[in-house]
Amino acid sequence: MLDNIENLNEVLHRLLVSSAEGFIISNEKGQIVLSNPAASKMFLYSSQEFEKLTIEDLVPQKFRKAHKHHRTDYNEKPVQRSMGIGLELYGLKKDGSEFPIEISLNHIRHKGKLLVMALITDITEKKKIEQRLFNLNQELEEKVKQRTIELEKSQKLYAIIARHFPNGTINVFDQDLNYVFVEGKELFELGITSENLVGTNFIEKLDAQIRETAKENLLDVFKGKAKQFEINYKDNIYLLSAVPLPDEEDKITQILVVEQNISTQKKAEQETLKALAKEKELNELKSRFVSMASHEFRTPLSSILSSASLLEKYNLNRGADSTEKAKKHISRIKSSVNNLTQILNDFLSIDKLESGKITSNIEKINLKELVHESIEEMSLIKKNNQEIIFDCTAKNKEVIIDGHIFKNILINLLSNAIKYSEEESKIYINCRVQNKKLYFQVKDEGVGIPKKDLKHMFERFYRASNVTNIQGTGLGLTIVKKYLDMLGGKIEIDSEENVGTTIKLIIPIHEKDTAN
Ligand code: ATP
Ligand code: MG
């Protein structure tokens, strides 16, 4: 308890002596009249030396003049304050070195005289720490600057790479599928600038019918899935490869989409496929021709051979009997040669049809007569008791059509109907004219065509699997189809295995002759 003045003085004295802050009292002239040990020690003086100094002795030379002014001003208007606010203050030590300090000023009047009290703190350590902090800060700032430059450089590099991205664009889309970034050589080629696109919507640029799928695919990428799909845009095909771009918190708010124009590759691919298909078709054709030729040529050739060698024999021992036999063999040779010639003719006629060497020759013909004529011709190859029944409801006898072509078609269909049905079966021919069209049909009760073979019927040398024991080259229907194409007509096959086959033709005919 401070119960008297003496006690108080003692406490104050002890406080001053033990204080880490320097404490100086000076008079109006600036002479030091009292100081504590911390003050003299701070300036490297002994207490005795210290109390002979003036305040200016503790101020570095360059500030002394100004300090004297400040001190005079203070003497005139003394207040309690910190000294040199906003300024850096320095003290001068006995050894001539300077050190940073903070000073608090106060004053008292003692026996009519002004005494100024200064509380001085050595802030060398504080300054050092401040300096260190400042340096650290500087270093940090420098690093940030460097990183920013590097980032800008790499961003520039990315932009250059993106701008020169060939045959397409590199895009970044936000969640609404608006462009955030877009660059690529294709933009330049289309005369679009990246600035025009950024902020606009990608989906709205697409054709209405592909918008939904494109949107669905791209929105899936925001769920973390990488996607690849194709779209058509302005006569081009693009391959879109999209990947998510997660941010620092792993949220996907943007996606990267690389758009590549693959039209050229696609075209090349399609052409290669086409060429391959053609090649395959050609190969099949070749092998079918080889098997047909080896099969169909063998019979006539072997009979030619055997007949020729028999002829040779008869020639050696001539007799009446031999002459008769020779005749028989000569006629067999002739018929075999005819057979071969027919096959080759068929083959050649396809070639002629395909190269457009056969032209259509429209004339007025009597349809019923032409059909009867054909039936008559075919009766030579008809099987035992096969019957051909012809029924035509066309009132007009005459129609304008290429009679030669039509007869060829009819002969081919009739020969099939006869060849692929049994003895004693019936073959029906029906015809009618309606709406400028001739409806013609040949129906038989024969072996029919297996379902799996139906779609191949008009391919060259193609023969159904159920007719291998019946002669044929597989060219007849191909020729029929080509002729019908010339006439602008259509053919349809209705067939059931072991029940029968109906071949239906629809051929456009001339106006004048449709009155039925
Ligand atoms: P050709 O060149 O001598 O006419 P082909 O009769 O075998 O030989 P196409 O007339 O083109 O050749 O007929 C192709 C195939 O269609 C035949 O091999 C046969 O399998 C089938 N076909 C055609 N018409 C009939 C039919 N009326 N009944 C059953 N099968 C038929
Ligand atoms: Mg045939």
Coordinates of C-alpha atoms and ligand atoms in Angstrom, one line a residue:
M1 CA 0.0 0.0 0.0
L2 CA 1.3 3.4 -0.9
D3 CA 0.6 5.1 2.4
N4 CA 2.9 8.1 2.2
I5 CA 4.8 10.3 -0.2
E6 CA 8.2 8.8 0.6
N7 CA 6.9 5.4 -0.3
L8 CA 5.6 6.7 -3.6
N9 CA 8.9 8.3 -4.5
E10 CA 10.7 5.1 -3.8
V11 CA 8.4 3.1 -6.0
L12 CA 8.7 5.6 -8.8
H13 CA 12.5 5.6 -8.5
R14 CA 12.7 1.9 -8.7
L15 CA 10.3 1.8 -11.6
L16 CA 12.5 4.2 -13.6
V17 CA 15.7 2.5 -12.7
S18 CA 14.4 -1.0 -13.8
S19 CA 12.5 0.2 -16.8
A20 CA 13.5 -1.1 -20.3
E21 CA 12.5 2.2 -21.8
G22 CA 14.8 5.1 -21.6
F23 CA 13.6 8.1 -19.6
I24 CA 15.1 11.5 -20.0
I25 CA 14.1 14.9 -18.4
S26 CA 15.6 18.0 -20.1
N27 CA 15.3 21.7 -19.3
E28 CA 14.3 24.5 -21.7
K29 CA 17.8 24.6 -23.1
G30 CA 17.7 21.0 -23.9
Q31 CA 20.2 20.0 -21.2
I32 CA 19.6 16.6 -19.7
V33 CA 18.8 17.0 -16.1
L34 CA 17.7 13.5 -15.2
S35 CA 17.8 10.1 -16.9
N36 CA 17.4 6.4 -16.1
P37 CA 20.1 3.8 -16.7
A38 CA 18.2 2.4 -19.7
A39 CA 18.4 5.7 -21.4
S40 CA 22.2 6.2 -21.0
K41 CA 22.8 2.5 -21.8
M42 CA 20.7 2.8 -25.0
F43 CA 23.0 5.5 -26.2
L44 CA 26.2 3.8 -24.9
Y45 CA 27.0 6.5 -22.3
S46 CA 27.7 6.2 -18.6
S47 CA 25.1 7.9 -16.4
Q48 CA 27.6 10.7 -15.5
E49 CA 28.5 11.3 -19.1
F50 CA 24.9 11.2 -20.1
E51 CA 23.8 13.9 -17.7
K52 CA 26.3 16.4 -19.2
L53 CA 24.7 16.1 -22.7
T54 CA 22.0 18.1 -24.4
I55 CA 19.2 16.4 -26.2
E56 CA 20.8 17.5 -29.6
D57 CA 23.8 15.4 -28.8
L58 CA 21.6 12.4 -29.1
V59 CA 20.2 13.4 -32.5
P60 CA 22.1 12.5 -35.6
Q61 CA 23.9 15.5 -37.2
K62 CA 21.6 15.8 -40.2
F63 CA 18.5 16.3 -38.0
R64 CA 20.0 18.5 -35.3
K65 CA 19.0 21.9 -36.8
A66 CA 15.5 20.9 -37.4
H67 CA 15.3 19.2 -34.0
K68 CA 16.3 22.5 -32.3
H69 CA 13.4 24.2 -34.0
H70 CA 11.0 21.5 -33.0
R71 CA 12.2 21.7 -29.4
T72 CA 11.7 25.5 -29.3
D73 CA 8.2 25.2 -30.8
Y74 CA 7.4 22.5 -28.2
N75 CA 8.7 24.7 -25.4
E76 CA 6.3 27.4 -26.5
K77 CA 3.3 25.1 -26.8
P78 CA 4.1 22.0 -24.8
V79 CA 1.6 19.1 -25.1
Q80 CA 1.7 15.4 -24.3
R81 CA 2.3 13.6 -27.6
S82 CA 4.3 11.0 -29.5
M83 CA 7.2 12.6 -31.3
G84 CA 7.7 12.4 -35.1
I85 CA 4.4 10.8 -35.9
G86 CA 4.7 9.5 -39.5
L87 CA 8.5 10.1 -39.4
E88 CA 11.3 7.6 -38.7
L89 CA 13.2 8.8 -35.7
Y90 CA 16.9 8.0 -35.1
G91 CA 19.1 8.3 -32.1
L92 CA 22.9 8.9 -32.2
K93 CA 25.0 6.6 -30.0
K94 CA 28.3 7.6 -28.4
D95 CA 30.1 5.4 -31.0
G96 CA 28.5 7.5 -33.8
S97 CA 26.1 4.8 -34.9
E98 CA 22.4 5.6 -35.4
F99 CA 19.5 3.5 -34.3
P100 CA 15.7 3.7 -34.8
I101 CA 13.7 4.9 -31.8
E102 CA 10.2 5.9 -30.7
I103 CA 9.7 8.9 -28.4
S104 CA 6.8 10.0 -26.2
L105 CA 6.9 13.5 -24.9
N106 CA 5.4 15.1 -21.8
H107 CA 6.2 18.2 -19.8
I108 CA 5.9 19.6 -16.3
R109 CA 6.5 23.0 -14.7
H110 CA 8.8 22.8 -11.8
K111 CA 9.5 25.9 -9.8
G112 CA 8.4 28.0 -12.8
K113 CA 10.7 26.2 -15.2
L114 CA 9.6 23.9 -18.0
L115 CA 10.9 20.4 -17.8
V116 CA 10.4 18.1 -20.8
M117 CA 10.2 14.4 -20.2
A118 CA 10.9 11.9 -23.0
L119 CA 10.2 8.2 -23.0
I120 CA 12.4 6.5 -25.5
T121 CA 12.1 3.0 -27.0
D122 CA 14.8 1.3 -29.0
I123 CA 12.9 -0.2 -31.9
T124 CA 15.9 -1.7 -33.7
E125 CA 14.5 -5.2 -33.2
K126 CA 11.0 -4.2 -34.2
K127 CA 12.5 -2.5 -37.3
K128 CA 14.5 -5.6 -38.2
I129 CA 11.3 -7.7 -38.0
E130 CA 9.5 -5.1 -40.0
Q131 CA 12.2 -5.2 -42.6
R132 CA 12.2 -8.9 -42.7
L133 CA 8.4 -8.9 -43.2
F134 CA 8.8 -6.2 -45.8
N135 CA 11.4 -8.3 -47.6
L136 CA 9.3 -11.4 -47.4
N137 CA 6.4 -9.4 -48.8
Q138 CA 8.5 -8.1 -51.6
E139 CA 9.7 -11.6 -52.4
L140 CA 6.2 -12.9 -52.4
E141 CA 5.0 -10.1 -54.7
E142 CA 7.9 -10.8 -57.0
K143 CA 6.9 -14.4 -57.1
V144 CA 3.3 -13.6 -57.8
K145 CA 4.4 -11.3 -60.6
Q146 CA 6.6 -14.0 -62.1
R147 CA 3.9 -16.6 -61.9
T148 CA 1.4 -14.2 -63.5
I149 CA 3.9 -13.6 -66.4
E150 CA 4.4 -17.3 -66.8
L151 CA 0.6 -17.9 -66.7
E152 CA 0.1 -15.2 -69.3
K153 CA 2.8 -16.7 -71.4
S154 CA 1.3 -20.2 -71.2
Q155 CA -2.2 -18.8 -71.8
K156 CA -0.9 -17.0 -74.9
L157 CA 0.7 -20.3 -76.0
Y158 CA -2.5 -22.2 -75.5
A159 CA -4.4 -19.5 -77.4
I160 CA -1.9 -19.8 -80.3
I161 CA -2.1 -23.5 -80.3
A162 CA -5.9 -23.3 -80.1
R163 CA -6.1 -20.7 -82.9
H164 CA -4.0 -23.0 -85.2
F165 CA -5.9 -26.1 -84.3
P166 CA -6.5 -27.7 -87.7
N167 CA -9.9 -28.7 -89.1
G168 CA -11.9 -27.7 -86.2
T169 CA -12.2 -25.7 -83.0
I170 CA -11.3 -26.0 -79.3
N171 CA -14.2 -24.8 -77.1
V172 CA -15.1 -24.3 -73.4
F173 CA -18.8 -24.2 -72.6
D174 CA -20.5 -23.2 -69.4
Q175 CA -23.5 -25.0 -67.9
D176 CA -25.9 -23.3 -70.3
L177 CA -23.7 -24.5 -73.1
N178 CA -22.7 -20.9 -73.9
Y179 CA -19.2 -20.3 -75.4
V180 CA -16.7 -19.3 -72.7
F181 CA -13.7 -19.9 -75.0
V182 CA -13.5 -20.8 -78.7
E183 CA -10.5 -20.9 -81.0
G184 CA -9.5 -22.9 -84.1
K185 CA -8.3 -22.6 -87.7
E186 CA -11.8 -23.4 -88.9
L187 CA -13.2 -20.3 -87.3
F188 CA -10.8 -18.3 -89.4
E189 CA -11.7 -20.2 -92.5
L190 CA -15.4 -19.6 -91.9
G191 CA -14.7 -15.9 -91.3
I192 CA -16.0 -16.0 -87.7
T193 CA -14.1 -14.4 -84.8
S194 CA -13.9 -15.9 -81.4
E195 CA -15.2 -12.6 -79.9
N196 CA -18.4 -13.0 -81.9
L197 CA -19.1 -16.4 -80.4
V198 CA -18.1 -16.0 -76.8
G199 CA -21.3 -15.6 -74.8
T200 CA -23.5 -17.1 -77.5
N201 CA -25.2 -20.4 -77.2
F202 CA -23.8 -23.4 -79.0
I203 CA -27.0 -25.5 -79.2
E204 CA -28.9 -22.7 -80.9
K205 CA -26.4 -22.7 -83.7
L206 CA -27.3 -26.3 -84.6
D207 CA -30.1 -27.6 -86.9
A208 CA -33.3 -28.1 -84.9
Q209 CA -33.4 -31.9 -85.4
I210 CA -30.0 -32.6 -83.8
R211 CA -30.3 -30.1 -81.0
E212 CA -31.8 -32.4 -78.4
T213 CA -29.2 -35.2 -78.8
A214 CA -26.3 -32.8 -78.9
K215 CA -27.6 -31.1 -75.7
E216 CA -28.2 -34.4 -73.9
N217 CA -24.7 -35.6 -74.8
L218 CA -23.0 -32.4 -73.6
L219 CA -25.0 -32.1 -70.4
D220 CA -23.9 -35.6 -69.5
V221 CA -20.4 -34.3 -69.5
F222 CA -21.3 -32.1 -66.6
K223 CA -22.1 -35.3 -64.7
G224 CA -18.4 -36.2 -65.1
K225 CA -18.6 -38.4 -68.2
A226 CA -16.3 -37.9 -71.1
K227 CA -18.3 -38.1 -74.4
Q228 CA -17.6 -38.5 -78.1
F229 CA -20.3 -38.1 -80.8
E230 CA -20.8 -36.9 -84.3
I231 CA -23.0 -34.1 -85.6
N232 CA -23.8 -32.7 -89.0
Y233 CA -23.4 -28.9 -89.4
K234 CA -23.6 -27.0 -92.7
D235 CA -22.8 -30.0 -95.0
N236 CA -20.0 -31.1 -92.8
I237 CA -19.6 -33.9 -90.3
Y238 CA -18.0 -33.1 -86.9
L239 CA -16.6 -35.3 -84.3
L240 CA -17.1 -33.8 -80.8
S241 CA -14.9 -35.0 -78.0
A242 CA -16.0 -33.5 -74.7
V243 CA -14.4 -33.8 -71.2
P244 CA -15.3 -32.2 -67.9
L245 CA -13.2 -29.3 -66.5
P246 CA -13.5 -29.5 -62.7
D247 CA -12.7 -26.4 -60.7
E248 CA -10.6 -26.2 -57.5
E249 CA -13.6 -27.6 -55.5
D250 CA -14.0 -30.4 -58.0
K251 CA -17.3 -28.9 -59.3
I252 CA -17.9 -29.1 -63.0
T253 CA -19.1 -25.7 -64.2
Q254 CA -17.3 -25.9 -67.5
I255 CA -16.5 -28.5 -70.1
L256 CA -13.8 -28.7 -72.8
V257 CA -15.1 -29.7 -76.3
V258 CA -12.8 -30.4 -79.2
E259 CA -14.7 -30.2 -82.4
Q260 CA -13.1 -31.9 -85.4
N261 CA -14.3 -31.6 -89.0
I262 CA -14.1 -35.3 -90.2
S263 CA -16.1 -34.8 -93.4
T264 CA -13.1 -35.7 -95.6
Q265 CA -12.2 -38.8 -93.6
K266 CA -15.9 -39.9 -93.6
K267 CA -16.2 -39.4 -97.3
A268 CA -13.0 -41.4 -97.8
E269 CA -14.3 -44.1 -95.4
Q270 CA -17.6 -44.3 -97.3
E271 CA -15.8 -44.5 -100.6
T272 CA -13.5 -47.3 -99.3
L273 CA -16.6 -49.1 -98.1
K274 CA -18.3 -48.7 -101.4
A275 CA -15.2 -49.9 -103.3
L276 CA -15.0 -52.8 -100.9
A277 CA -18.6 -53.7 -101.4
K278 CA -18.2 -53.5 -105.2
E279 CA -15.1 -55.6 -105.0
K280 CA -16.9 -58.2 -102.9
E281 CA -19.8 -58.2 -105.3
L282 CA -17.5 -58.6 -108.2
N283 CA -15.7 -61.5 -106.5
E284 CA -19.0 -63.2 -105.7
L285 CA -20.0 -62.7 -109.3
K286 CA -16.8 -64.2 -110.6
S287 CA -17.1 -67.2 -108.3
R288 CA -20.8 -67.7 -109.3
F289 CA -19.8 -67.4 -113.0
V290 CA -17.1 -70.0 -112.5
S291 CA -19.4 -72.4 -110.8
M292 CA -22.1 -71.8 -113.4
A293 CA -19.7 -72.2 -116.3
S294 CA -18.2 -75.4 -114.9
H295 CA -21.6 -76.8 -114.3
E296 CA -23.5 -75.7 -117.4
F297 CA -20.7 -76.0 -119.9
R298 CA -19.7 -79.5 -118.8
T299 CA -22.8 -81.3 -120.2
P300 CA -22.9 -79.8 -123.7
L301 CA -19.1 -80.0 -123.9
S302 CA -19.0 -83.7 -122.9
S303 CA -21.7 -84.6 -125.3
I304 CA -19.9 -82.7 -128.1
L305 CA -16.8 -84.6 -127.2
S306 CA -18.5 -88.0 -127.2
S307 CA -20.5 -87.4 -130.3
A308 CA -17.4 -86.2 -132.1
S309 CA -15.4 -89.3 -131.2
L310 CA -18.3 -91.5 -132.2
L311 CA -18.6 -89.7 -135.5
E312 CA -14.9 -90.4 -136.0
K313 CA -15.6 -94.1 -135.4
Y314 CA -18.6 -94.2 -137.8
N315 CA -16.5 -92.4 -140.4
L316 CA -14.0 -95.3 -140.3
N317 CA -16.5 -98.1 -140.9
R318 CA -19.0 -96.4 -143.2
G319 CA -22.3 -98.2 -143.6
A320 CA -26.0 -97.3 -143.9
D321 CA -26.4 -97.6 -140.2
S322 CA -23.4 -95.4 -139.5
T323 CA -24.8 -92.6 -141.6
E324 CA -28.0 -92.6 -139.6
K325 CA -26.0 -92.6 -136.3
A326 CA -23.7 -89.9 -137.6
K327 CA -26.7 -87.7 -138.3
K328 CA -28.0 -88.2 -134.8
H329 CA -24.6 -87.2 -133.4
I330 CA -24.2 -84.2 -135.6
S331 CA -27.6 -82.9 -134.5
R332 CA -26.6 -83.5 -130.8
I333 CA -23.4 -81.5 -131.4
K334 CA -25.4 -78.8 -133.0
S335 CA -27.9 -78.6 -130.1
S336 CA -25.1 -78.6 -127.5
V337 CA -23.3 -75.8 -129.4
N338 CA -26.6 -74.0 -129.5
N339 CA -27.0 -74.4 -125.8
L340 CA -23.6 -72.9 -125.2
T341 CA -24.3 -70.1 -127.6
Q342 CA -27.5 -69.4 -125.8
I343 CA -25.7 -69.0 -122.5
L344 CA -23.1 -66.8 -124.0
N345 CA -25.8 -64.8 -125.8
D346 CA -27.6 -64.3 -122.5
F347 CA -24.4 -63.2 -120.9
L348 CA -23.7 -60.8 -123.8
S349 CA -27.2 -59.4 -123.7
I350 CA -26.7 -58.4 -120.1
D351 CA -23.5 -56.7 -121.0
K352 CA -25.3 -54.9 -123.9
L353 CA -28.2 -53.9 -121.7
E354 CA -25.8 -52.5 -119.0
S355 CA -23.8 -50.5 -121.5
G356 CA -27.0 -49.1 -123.0
K357 CA -26.4 -50.7 -126.4
I358 CA -29.9 -52.0 -126.6
T359 CA -32.5 -49.4 -127.2
S360 CA -36.2 -49.6 -126.8
N361 CA -38.3 -49.7 -130.0
I362 CA -41.9 -48.8 -129.2
E363 CA -44.5 -50.0 -131.7
K364 CA -48.2 -50.9 -131.8
I365 CA -48.5 -54.6 -131.1
N366 CA -51.3 -57.1 -130.6
L367 CA -50.8 -58.2 -127.0
K368 CA -52.9 -61.3 -127.1
E369 CA -51.3 -62.5 -130.4
L370 CA -47.8 -61.9 -128.9
V371 CA -48.7 -64.0 -125.8
H372 CA -50.2 -66.8 -127.9
E373 CA -47.1 -66.8 -130.1
S374 CA -44.8 -67.1 -127.1
I375 CA -46.9 -69.9 -125.6
E376 CA -46.7 -71.7 -128.9
E377 CA -42.9 -71.4 -129.0
M378 CA -42.6 -72.6 -125.4
S379 CA -44.7 -75.7 -126.0
L380 CA -41.6 -77.4 -127.4
I381 CA -40.0 -77.4 -124.0
K382 CA -43.2 -78.0 -122.0
K383 CA -43.2 -81.1 -119.8
N384 CA -45.7 -83.9 -120.2
N385 CA -49.3 -82.6 -119.8
Q386 CA -48.2 -79.2 -118.6
E387 CA -51.0 -76.7 -119.4
I388 CA -50.6 -73.0 -120.0
I389 CA -53.9 -71.1 -119.4
F390 CA -54.0 -67.5 -120.7
D391 CA -56.6 -65.0 -119.6
C392 CA -56.5 -61.4 -120.7
T393 CA -59.2 -58.9 -119.8
A394 CA -57.8 -56.0 -121.9
K395 CA -60.5 -55.0 -124.3
N396 CA -58.1 -53.4 -126.8
K397 CA -56.1 -55.9 -128.7
E398 CA -53.3 -53.5 -129.4
V399 CA -51.0 -51.7 -127.1
I400 CA -48.0 -49.6 -127.7
I401 CA -44.9 -51.3 -126.2
D402 CA -41.6 -52.6 -127.3
G403 CA -42.8 -56.0 -128.5
H404 CA -39.4 -57.6 -128.9
I405 CA -38.4 -56.7 -125.3
F406 CA -41.8 -57.8 -124.0
K407 CA -41.6 -61.2 -125.7
N408 CA -38.1 -61.7 -124.3
I409 CA -39.4 -61.1 -120.8
L410 CA -42.4 -63.4 -121.3
I411 CA -40.2 -66.2 -122.8
N412 CA -37.9 -66.0 -119.8
L413 CA -40.8 -66.1 -117.3
L414 CA -42.5 -69.0 -119.1
S415 CA -39.3 -71.0 -119.3
N416 CA -38.8 -70.7 -115.6
A417 CA -42.5 -71.6 -114.9
I418 CA -42.1 -74.7 -117.1
K419 CA -38.6 -75.6 -115.8
Y420 CA -39.4 -75.3 -112.1
S421 CA -42.8 -77.2 -112.1
E422 CA -43.7 -80.8 -112.5
E423 CA -45.4 -82.6 -115.3
E424 CA -49.2 -82.2 -115.5
S425 CA -49.0 -78.9 -113.6
K426 CA -50.8 -75.7 -114.7
I427 CA -49.3 -72.4 -115.6
Y428 CA -51.6 -69.3 -115.6
I429 CA -51.0 -66.1 -117.5
N430 CA -53.2 -63.2 -116.7
C431 CA -53.2 -59.6 -118.0
R432 CA -55.3 -56.5 -117.7
V433 CA -54.8 -52.8 -118.6
Q434 CA -55.7 -50.2 -116.1
N435 CA -54.8 -46.6 -115.5
K436 CA -52.2 -46.5 -118.3
K437 CA -50.6 -49.6 -117.0
L438 CA -50.3 -53.2 -118.1
Y439 CA -50.6 -55.7 -115.3
F440 CA -49.2 -59.0 -116.3
Q441 CA -48.7 -62.1 -114.3
V442 CA -47.3 -65.6 -114.7
K443 CA -48.2 -68.1 -112.0
D444 CA -47.0 -71.7 -111.6
E445 CA -47.5 -74.6 -109.2
G446 CA -43.8 -75.5 -109.0
V447 CA -41.0 -75.9 -106.5
G448 CA -41.1 -72.3 -105.4
I449 CA -38.2 -70.1 -104.1
P450 CA -36.9 -70.4 -100.5
K451 CA -37.4 -67.2 -98.5
K452 CA -33.7 -66.7 -97.9
D453 CA -33.0 -66.7 -101.6
L454 CA -35.8 -64.3 -102.7
K455 CA -33.8 -61.1 -102.3
H456 CA -31.0 -62.3 -104.6
M457 CA -33.2 -63.4 -107.5
F458 CA -32.1 -60.5 -109.8
E459 CA -28.4 -61.0 -109.2
R460 CA -26.3 -62.4 -112.0
F461 CA -25.8 -66.2 -111.9
Y462 CA -27.7 -66.5 -108.7
R463 CA -29.7 -69.7 -108.4
A464 CA -31.9 -70.7 -105.5
S465 CA -30.6 -73.5 -103.2
N466 CA -33.5 -75.9 -104.2
V467 CA -32.8 -76.0 -108.0
T468 CA -29.3 -77.3 -108.2
N469 CA -30.4 -80.4 -110.1
I470 CA -32.3 -78.4 -112.7
Q471 CA -30.3 -76.8 -115.5
G472 CA -30.0 -73.0 -115.6
T473 CA -27.4 -70.2 -115.6
G474 CA -29.1 -67.7 -113.2
L475 CA -29.2 -65.0 -115.9
G476 CA -32.9 -65.1 -117.0
L477 CA -34.4 -62.9 -114.3
T478 CA -31.4 -60.5 -114.4
I479 CA -32.2 -60.0 -118.1
V480 CA -35.9 -59.6 -117.3
K481 CA -35.2 -57.0 -114.7
K482 CA -32.9 -55.0 -117.0
Y483 CA -35.5 -55.1 -119.7
L484 CA -38.2 -53.9 -117.3
D485 CA -36.0 -51.0 -116.2
M486 CA -35.8 -50.0 -119.9
L487 CA -39.6 -50.0 -120.1
G488 CA -40.0 -48.2 -116.8
G489 CA -41.8 -51.3 -115.4
K490 CA -41.7 -53.1 -112.1
I491 CA -41.4 -56.8 -111.1
E492 CA -42.6 -58.5 -108.0
I493 CA -42.1 -62.2 -106.9
D494 CA -44.5 -64.0 -104.7
S495 CA -43.4 -67.5 -103.9
E496 CA -43.7 -70.3 -101.5
E497 CA -41.6 -73.3 -101.5
N498 CA -43.4 -76.4 -102.9
V499 CA -46.5 -74.4 -103.5
G500 CA -45.7 -72.2 -106.5
T501 CA -44.5 -68.9 -107.8
T502 CA -46.2 -65.8 -109.1
I503 CA -44.3 -63.2 -111.0
K504 CA -46.2 -59.9 -111.3
L505 CA -45.2 -57.2 -113.8
I506 CA -46.5 -53.6 -114.0
I507 CA -45.5 -51.8 -117.2
P508 CA -46.6 -48.3 -118.2
I509 CA -48.1 -48.1 -121.6
H510 CA -49.2 -45.4 -124.0
E511 CA -52.3 -43.3 -123.3
K512 CA -54.1 -44.1 -126.6
D513 CA -54.2 -47.8 -125.8
T514 CA -55.4 -47.8 -122.3
A515 CA -59.1 -47.8 -123.3
N516 CA -60.1 -51.2 -121.9
Ligands
ATP1 P1 -31.5 -69.2 -116.9 O1 -30.5 -68.1 -117.0 O2 -31.3 -70.3 -117.8 O3 -32.9 -68.6 -116.9 P2 -32.2 -69.8 -114.2 O4 -33.6 -70.1 -114.5 O5 -31.6 -70.6 -113.1 O6 -31.3 -69.8 -115.4 P3 -33.3 -67.2 -113.6 O7 -34.3 -67.3 -114.6 O8 -32.6 -65.9 -113.5 O9 -32.1 -68.3 -113.8 O10 -33.8 -67.6 -112.2 C1 -33.0 -67.5 -111.1 C2 -33.4 -68.5 -110.1 O11 -34.7 -68.1 -109.6 C3 -33.6 -69.9 -110.5 O12 -32.4 -70.5 -110.5 C4 -34.6 -70.4 -109.5 O13 -33.9 -70.8 -108.4 C5 -35.5 -69.3 -109.2 N1 -36.7 -69.2 -110.0 C6 -37.0 -68.4 -111.0 N2 -38.3 -68.6 -111.4 C7 -38.7 -69.6 -110.7 C8 -40.0 -70.3 -110.6 N3 -41.0 -70.0 -111.5 N4 -40.2 -71.2 -109.7 C9 -39.2 -71.5 -108.8 N5 -38.0 -70.9 -108.8 C10 -37.8 -70.0 -109.7
MG2 MG -34.6 -68.9 -116.1

